[in-house]
Coordinates of C-alpha atoms in Angstrom, one line a residue:
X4 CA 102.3 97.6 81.2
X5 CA 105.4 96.2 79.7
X6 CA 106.0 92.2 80.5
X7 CA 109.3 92.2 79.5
X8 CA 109.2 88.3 79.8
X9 CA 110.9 88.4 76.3
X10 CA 114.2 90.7 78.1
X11 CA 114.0 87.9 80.5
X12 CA 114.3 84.9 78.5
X13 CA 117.1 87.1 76.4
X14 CA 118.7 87.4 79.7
X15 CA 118.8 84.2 80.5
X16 CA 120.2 83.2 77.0
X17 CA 123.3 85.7 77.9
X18 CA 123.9 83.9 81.2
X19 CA 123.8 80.4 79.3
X20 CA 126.8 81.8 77.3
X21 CA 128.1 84.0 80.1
X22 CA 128.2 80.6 82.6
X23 CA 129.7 78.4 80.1
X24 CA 132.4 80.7 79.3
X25 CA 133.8 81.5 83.3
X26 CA 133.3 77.9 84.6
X27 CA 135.8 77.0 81.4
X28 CA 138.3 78.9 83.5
X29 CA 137.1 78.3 86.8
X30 CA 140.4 76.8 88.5
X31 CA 142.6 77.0 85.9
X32 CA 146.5 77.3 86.3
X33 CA 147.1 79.3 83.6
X34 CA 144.2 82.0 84.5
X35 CA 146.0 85.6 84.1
X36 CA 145.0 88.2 86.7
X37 CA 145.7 91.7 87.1
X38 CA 144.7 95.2 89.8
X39 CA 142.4 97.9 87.9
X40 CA 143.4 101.5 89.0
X41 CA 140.9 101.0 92.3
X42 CA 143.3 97.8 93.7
X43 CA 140.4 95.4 93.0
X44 CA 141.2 92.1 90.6
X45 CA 140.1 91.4 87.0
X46 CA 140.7 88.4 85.4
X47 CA 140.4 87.3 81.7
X48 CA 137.4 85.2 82.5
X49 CA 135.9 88.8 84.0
X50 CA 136.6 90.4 80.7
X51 CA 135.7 87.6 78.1
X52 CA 132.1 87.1 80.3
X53 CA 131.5 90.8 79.7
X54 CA 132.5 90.6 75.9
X55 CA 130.6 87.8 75.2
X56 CA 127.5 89.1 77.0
X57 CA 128.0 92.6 75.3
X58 CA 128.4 90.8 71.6
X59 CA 125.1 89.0 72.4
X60 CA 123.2 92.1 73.2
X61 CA 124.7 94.1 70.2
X62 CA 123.2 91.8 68.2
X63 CA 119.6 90.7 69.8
X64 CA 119.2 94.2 71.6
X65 CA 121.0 96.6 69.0
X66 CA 119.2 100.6 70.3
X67 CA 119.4 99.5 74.2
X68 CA 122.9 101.1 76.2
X69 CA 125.2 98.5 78.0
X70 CA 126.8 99.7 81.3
X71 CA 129.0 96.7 82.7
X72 CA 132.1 96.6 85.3
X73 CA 134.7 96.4 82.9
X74 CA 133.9 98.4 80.1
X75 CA 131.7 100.9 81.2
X76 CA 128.7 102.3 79.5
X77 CA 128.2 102.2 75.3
X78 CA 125.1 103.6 74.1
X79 CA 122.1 105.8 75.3
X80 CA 118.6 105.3 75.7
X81 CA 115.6 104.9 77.7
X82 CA 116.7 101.2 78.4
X83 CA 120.0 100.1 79.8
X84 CA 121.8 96.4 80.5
X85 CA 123.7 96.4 83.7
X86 CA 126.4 93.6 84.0
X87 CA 128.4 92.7 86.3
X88 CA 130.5 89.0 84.5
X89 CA 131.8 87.9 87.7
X90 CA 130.7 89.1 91.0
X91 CA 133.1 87.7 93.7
X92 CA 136.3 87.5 91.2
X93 CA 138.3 87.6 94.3
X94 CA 136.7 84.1 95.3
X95 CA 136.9 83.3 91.7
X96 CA 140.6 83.5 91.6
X97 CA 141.0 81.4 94.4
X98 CA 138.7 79.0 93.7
X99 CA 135.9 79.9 95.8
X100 CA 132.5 78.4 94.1
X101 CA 130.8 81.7 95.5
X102 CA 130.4 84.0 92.6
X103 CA 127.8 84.6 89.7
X104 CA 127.2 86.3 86.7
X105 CA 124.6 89.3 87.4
X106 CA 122.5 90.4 84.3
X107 CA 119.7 93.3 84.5
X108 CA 118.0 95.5 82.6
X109 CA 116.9 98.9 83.7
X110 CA 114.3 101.3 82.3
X111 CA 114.2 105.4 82.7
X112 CA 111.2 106.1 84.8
X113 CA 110.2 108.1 87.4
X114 CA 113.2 108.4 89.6
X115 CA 115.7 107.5 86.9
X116 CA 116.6 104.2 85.8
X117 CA 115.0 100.9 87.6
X118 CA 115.6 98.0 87.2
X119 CA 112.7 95.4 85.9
X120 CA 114.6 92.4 85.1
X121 CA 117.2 90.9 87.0
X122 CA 119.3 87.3 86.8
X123 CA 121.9 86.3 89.2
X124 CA 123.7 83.1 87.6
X125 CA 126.4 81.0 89.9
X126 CA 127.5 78.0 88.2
X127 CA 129.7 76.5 90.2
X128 CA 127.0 76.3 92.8
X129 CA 124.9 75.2 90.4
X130 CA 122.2 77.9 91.7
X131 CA 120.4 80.6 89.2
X132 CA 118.0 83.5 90.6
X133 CA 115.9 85.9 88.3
X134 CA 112.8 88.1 88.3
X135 CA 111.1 90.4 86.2
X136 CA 108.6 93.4 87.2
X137 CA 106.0 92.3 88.0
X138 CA 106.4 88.4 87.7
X139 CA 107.7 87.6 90.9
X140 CA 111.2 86.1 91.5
X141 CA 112.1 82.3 91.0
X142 CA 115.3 79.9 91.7
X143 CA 116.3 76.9 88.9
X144 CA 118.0 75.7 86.3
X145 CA 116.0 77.5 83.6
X146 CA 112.5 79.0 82.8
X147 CA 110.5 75.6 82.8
X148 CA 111.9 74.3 86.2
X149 CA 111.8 77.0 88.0
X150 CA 110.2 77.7 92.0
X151 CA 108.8 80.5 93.1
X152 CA 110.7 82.0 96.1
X153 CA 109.5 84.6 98.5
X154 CA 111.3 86.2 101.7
X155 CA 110.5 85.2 105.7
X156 CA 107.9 86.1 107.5
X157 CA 110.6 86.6 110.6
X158 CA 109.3 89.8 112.3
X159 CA 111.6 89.9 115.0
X160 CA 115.5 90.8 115.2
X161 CA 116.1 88.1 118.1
X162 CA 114.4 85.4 115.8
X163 CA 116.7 86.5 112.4
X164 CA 119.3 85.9 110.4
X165 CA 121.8 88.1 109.3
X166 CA 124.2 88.3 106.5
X167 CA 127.2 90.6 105.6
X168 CA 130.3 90.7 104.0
X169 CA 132.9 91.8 106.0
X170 CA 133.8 94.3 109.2
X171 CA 136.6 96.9 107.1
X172 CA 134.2 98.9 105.5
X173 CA 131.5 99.5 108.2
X174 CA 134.6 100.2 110.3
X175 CA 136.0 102.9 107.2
X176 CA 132.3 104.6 107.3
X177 CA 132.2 104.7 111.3
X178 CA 129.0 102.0 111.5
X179 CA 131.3 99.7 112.9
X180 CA 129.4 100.2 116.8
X181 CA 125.7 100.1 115.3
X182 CA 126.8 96.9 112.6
X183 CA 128.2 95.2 116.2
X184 CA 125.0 96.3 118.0
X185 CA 123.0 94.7 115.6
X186 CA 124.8 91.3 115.3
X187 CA 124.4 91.2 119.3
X188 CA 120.3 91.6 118.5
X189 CA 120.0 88.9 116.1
X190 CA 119.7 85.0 116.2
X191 CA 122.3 84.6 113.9
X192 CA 125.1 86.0 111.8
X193 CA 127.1 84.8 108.7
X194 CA 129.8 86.4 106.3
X195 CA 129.0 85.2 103.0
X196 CA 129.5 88.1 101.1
X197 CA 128.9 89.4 97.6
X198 CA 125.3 88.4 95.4
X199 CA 124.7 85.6 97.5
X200 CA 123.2 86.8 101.0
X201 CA 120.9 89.1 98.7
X202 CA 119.1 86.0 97.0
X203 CA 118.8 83.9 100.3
X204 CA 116.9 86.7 101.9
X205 CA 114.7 86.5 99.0
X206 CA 114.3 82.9 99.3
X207 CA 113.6 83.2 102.6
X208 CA 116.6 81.6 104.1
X209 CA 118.6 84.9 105.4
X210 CA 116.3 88.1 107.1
X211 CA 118.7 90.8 106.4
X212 CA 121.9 91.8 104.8
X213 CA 123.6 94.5 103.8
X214 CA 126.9 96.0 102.5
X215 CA 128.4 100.0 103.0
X216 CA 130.3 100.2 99.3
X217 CA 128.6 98.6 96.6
X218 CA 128.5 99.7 92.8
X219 CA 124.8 100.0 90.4
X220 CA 126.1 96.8 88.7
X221 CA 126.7 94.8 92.0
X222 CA 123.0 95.8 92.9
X223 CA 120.7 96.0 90.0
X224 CA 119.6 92.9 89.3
X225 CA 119.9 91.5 93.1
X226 CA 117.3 94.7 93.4
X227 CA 114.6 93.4 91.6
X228 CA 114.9 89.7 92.9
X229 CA 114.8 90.5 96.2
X230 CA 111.7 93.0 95.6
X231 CA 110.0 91.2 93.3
X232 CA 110.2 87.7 96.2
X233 CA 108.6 90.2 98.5
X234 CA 111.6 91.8 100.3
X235 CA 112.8 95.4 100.7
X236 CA 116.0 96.7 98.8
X237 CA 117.5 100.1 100.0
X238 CA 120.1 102.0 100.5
X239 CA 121.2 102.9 103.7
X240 CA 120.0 106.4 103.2
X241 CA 116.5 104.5 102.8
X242 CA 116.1 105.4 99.3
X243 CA 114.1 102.5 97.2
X244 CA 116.4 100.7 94.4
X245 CA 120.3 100.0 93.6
X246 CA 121.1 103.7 93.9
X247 CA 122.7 104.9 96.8
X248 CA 126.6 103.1 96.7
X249 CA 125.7 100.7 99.4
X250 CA 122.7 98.6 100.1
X251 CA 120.2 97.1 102.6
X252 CA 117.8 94.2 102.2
X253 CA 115.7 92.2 104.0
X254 CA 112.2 90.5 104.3
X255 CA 110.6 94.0 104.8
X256 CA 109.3 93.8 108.4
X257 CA 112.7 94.4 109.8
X258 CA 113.9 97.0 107.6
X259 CA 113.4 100.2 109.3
X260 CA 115.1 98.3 112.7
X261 CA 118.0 97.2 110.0
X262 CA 118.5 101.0 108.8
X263 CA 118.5 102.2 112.9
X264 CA 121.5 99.8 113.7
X265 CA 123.6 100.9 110.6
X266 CA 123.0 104.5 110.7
X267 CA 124.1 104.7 114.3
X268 CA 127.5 106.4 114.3
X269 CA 129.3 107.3 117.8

Protein backbone atom coordinates (compact mmCIF):
# COMPACT_ATOMS: atom_id res chain seq x y z
CA UNK A 1 0.00 0.00 0.00
CA UNK A 2 1.01 3.40 -0.99
CA UNK A 3 2.36 5.75 2.13
CA UNK A 4 2.06 8.71 0.31
CA UNK A 5 3.95 10.45 3.28
CA UNK A 6 6.10 12.01 0.48
CA UNK A 7 2.51 13.77 -1.19
CA UNK A 8 2.14 14.84 2.31
CA UNK A 9 5.32 16.58 3.12
CA UNK A 10 4.88 18.14 -0.73
CA UNK A 11 1.63 19.22 0.54
CA UNK A 12 2.65 20.81 3.34
CA UNK A 13 5.52 22.62 1.30
CA UNK A 14 2.53 24.16 -0.86
CA UNK A 15 0.69 25.40 2.22
CA UNK A 16 4.08 27.03 3.48
CA UNK A 17 4.03 29.08 0.28
CA UNK A 18 0.17 29.17 -0.04
CA UNK A 19 0.11 30.78 3.89
CA UNK A 20 2.76 33.14 3.38
CA UNK A 21 1.29 34.54 0.29
CA UNK A 22 -2.69 35.26 1.82
CA UNK A 23 -1.62 36.43 5.31
CA UNK A 24 0.59 39.21 3.08
CA UNK A 25 -2.84 40.46 2.18
CA UNK A 26 -4.76 39.57 5.06
CA UNK A 27 -6.33 43.12 6.04
CA UNK A 28 -5.00 45.05 3.49
CA UNK A 29 -6.75 48.40 2.24
CA UNK A 30 -5.88 48.10 -1.04
CA UNK A 31 -7.07 44.19 -1.41
CA UNK A 32 -9.29 44.14 -4.82
CA UNK A 33 -12.46 42.00 -4.66
CA UNK A 34 -14.86 40.92 -7.15
CA UNK A 35 -18.54 38.34 -7.58
CA UNK A 36 -17.85 35.12 -9.84
CA UNK A 37 -20.96 34.33 -12.04
CA UNK A 38 -22.48 32.22 -8.83
CA UNK A 39 -22.55 35.83 -6.54
CA UNK A 40 -19.87 34.33 -4.26
CA UNK A 41 -16.49 36.68 -3.71
CA UNK A 42 -12.95 36.16 -5.09
CA UNK A 43 -10.22 38.11 -4.12
CA UNK A 44 -6.64 38.45 -5.52
CA UNK A 45 -5.18 36.72 -2.59
CA UNK A 46 -7.83 33.71 -3.62
CA UNK A 47 -6.36 33.72 -7.12
CA UNK A 48 -2.54 34.33 -6.39
CA UNK A 49 -2.82 31.27 -3.48
CA UNK A 50 -4.19 29.04 -6.17
CA UNK A 51 -1.44 30.16 -8.76
CA UNK A 52 1.18 29.79 -6.59
CA UNK A 53 0.10 26.34 -5.29
CA UNK A 54 -0.65 25.21 -8.99
CA UNK A 55 3.13 26.53 -10.16
CA UNK A 56 4.52 24.48 -7.30
CA UNK A 57 2.77 21.30 -8.35
CA UNK A 58 3.56 21.81 -12.13
CA UNK A 59 6.81 21.58 -11.24
CA UNK A 60 7.30 18.83 -8.19
CA UNK A 61 4.06 16.84 -9.43
CA UNK A 62 4.32 17.41 -13.39
CA UNK A 63 1.76 13.91 -14.70
CA UNK A 64 -0.76 14.48 -11.58
CA UNK A 65 -4.30 16.80 -12.67
CA UNK A 66 -5.08 19.91 -10.53
CA UNK A 67 -8.82 20.69 -9.85
CA UNK A 68 -8.93 24.04 -7.66
CA UNK A 69 -11.87 26.65 -7.04
CA UNK A 70 -10.65 29.19 -9.26
CA UNK A 71 -9.34 27.66 -12.15
CA UNK A 72 -10.87 24.52 -12.50
CA UNK A 73 -9.40 21.21 -13.50
CA UNK A 74 -5.85 20.96 -15.77
CA UNK A 75 -4.70 17.60 -16.51
CA UNK A 76 -5.90 13.92 -16.24
CA UNK A 77 -4.89 11.05 -14.52
CA UNK A 78 -5.30 8.48 -11.87
CA UNK A 79 -4.19 11.14 -9.20
CA UNK A 80 -5.73 14.56 -8.79
CA UNK A 81 -4.81 17.85 -6.28
CA UNK A 82 -7.91 19.45 -4.98
CA UNK A 83 -7.48 23.10 -3.82
CA UNK A 84 -9.44 25.19 -2.34
CA UNK A 85 -6.63 28.82 -1.58
CA UNK A 86 -8.98 30.38 0.66
CA UNK A 87 -11.90 28.70 2.27
CA UNK A 88 -13.98 31.41 4.10
CA UNK A 89 -12.88 34.47 1.57
CA UNK A 90 -15.99 36.08 2.76
CA UNK A 91 -14.43 36.21 6.43
CA UNK A 92 -11.22 36.87 4.69
CA UNK A 93 -12.42 40.11 3.12
CA UNK A 94 -13.55 41.38 6.23
CA UNK A 95 -11.05 40.43 8.28
CA UNK A 96 -12.29 37.44 9.93
CA UNK A 97 -9.13 35.19 11.12
CA UNK A 98 -11.41 32.08 10.24
CA UNK A 99 -10.26 30.77 6.92
CA UNK A 100 -7.57 28.27 5.64
CA UNK A 101 -5.87 27.06 2.79
CA UNK A 102 -7.27 23.35 2.00
CA UNK A 103 -4.78 21.04 0.01
CA UNK A 104 -5.62 17.30 -0.97
CA UNK A 105 -4.76 14.78 -3.04
CA UNK A 106 -7.12 12.24 -4.39
CA UNK A 107 -6.53 8.90 -6.09
CA UNK A 108 -9.01 6.90 -8.67
CA UNK A 109 -10.19 3.79 -6.81
CA UNK A 110 -12.98 1.87 -6.25
CA UNK A 111 -15.76 4.41 -6.12
CA UNK A 112 -13.97 7.09 -8.09
CA UNK A 113 -11.55 9.40 -6.75
CA UNK A 114 -10.71 9.51 -2.68
CA UNK A 115 -9.00 11.36 -1.09
CA UNK A 116 -5.72 10.00 0.85
CA UNK A 117 -4.02 13.19 1.80
CA UNK A 118 -5.51 16.11 3.14
CA UNK A 119 -4.05 19.60 4.82
CA UNK A 120 -6.20 22.28 6.17
CA UNK A 121 -3.79 25.41 6.83
CA UNK A 122 -5.31 28.72 8.73
CA UNK A 123 -2.69 31.18 9.45
CA UNK A 124 -4.17 33.68 11.01
CA UNK A 125 -5.23 31.39 13.69
CA UNK A 126 -2.11 30.05 13.66
CA UNK A 127 -3.75 26.33 13.53
CA UNK A 128 -2.73 23.56 10.71
CA UNK A 129 -4.60 20.13 10.35
CA UNK A 130 -3.42 17.19 8.00
CA UNK A 131 -3.64 13.47 7.49
CA UNK A 132 -2.76 10.98 5.13
CA UNK A 133 -4.38 7.33 4.52
CA UNK A 134 -3.62 5.47 6.69
CA UNK A 135 -1.36 7.68 9.06
CA UNK A 136 -3.85 9.11 11.17
CA UNK A 137 -4.58 12.81 11.37
CA UNK A 138 -2.46 15.40 13.45
CA UNK A 139 -2.67 19.31 14.52
CA UNK A 140 0.87 21.70 14.53
CA UNK A 141 2.97 23.84 13.12
CA UNK A 142 4.72 21.36 10.89
CA UNK A 143 5.63 17.51 10.53
CA UNK A 144 8.09 17.36 13.60
CA UNK A 145 5.72 19.13 16.18
CA UNK A 146 2.81 17.63 15.46
CA UNK A 147 -0.09 15.84 17.99
CA UNK A 148 -2.09 13.21 17.17
CA UNK A 149 -5.87 14.16 17.32
CA UNK A 150 -8.71 11.82 17.41
CA UNK A 151 -12.69 12.59 17.63
CA UNK A 152 -14.98 12.20 21.12
CA UNK A 153 -16.11 9.42 22.49
CA UNK A 154 -19.61 11.51 23.13
CA UNK A 155 -22.35 8.74 22.40
CA UNK A 156 -25.15 10.68 23.17
CA UNK A 157 -27.03 13.69 21.40
CA UNK A 158 -28.00 15.43 24.82
CA UNK A 159 -24.25 15.21 25.97
CA UNK A 160 -22.95 16.86 22.21
CA UNK A 161 -21.84 19.51 20.50
CA UNK A 162 -22.89 20.74 17.42
CA UNK A 163 -21.58 22.88 14.76
CA UNK A 164 -23.06 24.49 11.48
CA UNK A 165 -22.81 27.22 9.33
CA UNK A 166 -25.74 29.00 8.93
CA UNK A 167 -29.90 28.48 8.86
CA UNK A 168 -30.52 29.84 4.80
CA UNK A 169 -29.60 26.79 3.17
CA UNK A 170 -31.23 24.07 5.40
CA UNK A 171 -34.19 26.41 5.11
CA UNK A 172 -33.69 26.52 0.82
CA UNK A 173 -33.51 22.46 0.97
CA UNK A 174 -36.72 22.23 3.37
CA UNK A 175 -34.37 20.66 6.53
CA UNK A 176 -34.92 23.66 8.22
CA UNK A 177 -37.62 21.60 10.93
CA UNK A 178 -35.33 18.48 11.37
CA UNK A 179 -31.79 21.00 11.50
CA UNK A 180 -34.09 22.86 14.51
CA UNK A 181 -35.18 19.51 15.91
CA UNK A 182 -31.77 18.53 16.28
CA UNK A 183 -30.27 21.72 17.87
CA UNK A 184 -33.22 21.28 20.61
CA UNK A 185 -31.55 17.46 21.16
CA UNK A 186 -28.09 18.51 21.69
CA UNK A 187 -25.98 20.09 24.60
CA UNK A 188 -24.77 22.62 22.53
CA UNK A 189 -24.77 24.53 19.36
CA UNK A 190 -22.32 26.94 17.56
CA UNK A 191 -22.08 28.69 13.97
CA UNK A 192 -18.66 28.65 13.06
CA UNK A 193 -18.82 27.79 9.69
CA UNK A 194 -16.61 26.82 6.81
CA UNK A 195 -13.30 24.11 7.36
CA UNK A 196 -13.26 24.85 10.82
CA UNK A 197 -16.11 22.81 12.70
CA UNK A 198 -14.83 19.79 10.42
CA UNK A 199 -11.35 19.72 12.21
CA UNK A 200 -12.65 20.33 15.77
CA UNK A 201 -14.86 17.26 15.50
CA UNK A 202 -11.72 15.50 14.59
CA UNK A 203 -9.99 16.78 17.44
CA UNK A 204 -12.47 15.97 19.47
CA UNK A 205 -13.71 19.30 20.60
CA UNK A 206 -17.14 19.49 18.34
CA UNK A 207 -19.50 15.92 17.95
CA UNK A 208 -21.12 16.82 14.85
CA UNK A 209 -21.41 19.24 12.03
CA UNK A 210 -22.64 19.52 8.89
CA UNK A 211 -23.36 21.81 5.87
CA UNK A 212 -26.45 21.26 2.84
CA UNK A 213 -24.22 23.04 -0.22
CA UNK A 214 -20.70 22.36 -0.24
CA UNK A 215 -18.31 21.83 -3.28
CA UNK A 216 -15.45 18.53 -3.72
CA UNK A 217 -12.75 21.18 -3.00
CA UNK A 218 -14.48 22.58 0.25
CA UNK A 219 -14.54 18.83 1.38
CA UNK A 220 -11.72 16.74 0.25
CA UNK A 221 -9.16 17.23 2.36
CA UNK A 222 -11.46 18.00 5.55
CA UNK A 223 -12.62 14.20 4.50
CA UNK A 224 -9.70 12.49 5.20
CA UNK A 225 -8.80 14.37 8.47
CA UNK A 226 -11.79 13.84 10.00
CA UNK A 227 -11.72 9.96 8.98
CA UNK A 228 -8.33 9.35 9.39
CA UNK A 229 -8.86 11.09 13.60
CA UNK A 230 -11.50 8.44 13.75
CA UNK A 231 -14.66 10.32 12.69
CA UNK A 232 -17.35 9.62 10.06
CA UNK A 233 -17.49 11.98 6.83
CA UNK A 234 -20.79 11.68 4.64
CA UNK A 235 -22.99 13.10 2.74
CA UNK A 236 -26.30 13.55 3.74
CA UNK A 237 -27.50 10.87 1.35
CA UNK A 238 -25.01 8.64 3.65
CA UNK A 239 -22.65 7.97 1.04
CA UNK A 240 -18.80 7.60 2.42
CA UNK A 241 -16.37 10.63 1.16
CA UNK A 242 -16.59 14.44 -0.19
CA UNK A 243 -19.09 13.36 -2.89
CA UNK A 244 -22.50 14.21 -2.47
CA UNK A 245 -22.60 18.41 -2.63
CA UNK A 246 -23.15 18.67 1.10
CA UNK A 247 -21.66 17.02 4.04
CA UNK A 248 -22.03 15.38 7.51
CA UNK A 249 -19.36 14.55 10.07
CA UNK A 250 -19.13 13.60 13.35
CA UNK A 251 -17.34 11.25 15.97
CA UNK A 252 -19.10 8.23 14.38
CA UNK A 253 -21.39 7.07 17.16
CA UNK A 254 -23.84 9.73 16.42
CA UNK A 255 -23.94 9.70 12.78
CA UNK A 256 -26.86 7.69 11.79
CA UNK A 257 -28.99 9.99 14.63
CA UNK A 258 -27.16 13.19 12.75
CA UNK A 259 -28.48 11.88 9.18
CA UNK A 260 -32.30 11.14 10.85
CA UNK A 261 -32.58 14.92 12.02
CA UNK A 262 -31.40 16.34 8.58
CA UNK A 263 -33.18 14.15 6.30
CA UNK A 264 -36.42 14.91 8.07
CA UNK A 265 -38.46 17.16 5.67
CA UNK A 266 -42.23 18.23 6.64
Amino acid sequence: MADYLDDLRLAHVLADAADAATTARFKALDLKVETKPDMTPVSEADKAAEELIRGQLQRARPRDAVLGEEYGIEGTGPRRWVIDPIDGTKNYVRGVPVWATLISLMEAGEGGYQPVVGVVSAPALNRRWWAAKGHGAFTGRSLSSATRIHASSVSRLSDASFAYSSLSGWEEQGRLNGFLDLTREVWRTRAYGDFWPYMMVAEGSVDLCAEPELSLWDMAATAIIVTEAGGTFTGLDGRPGPHSGNAAASNGLLHDELLGYLNQRY
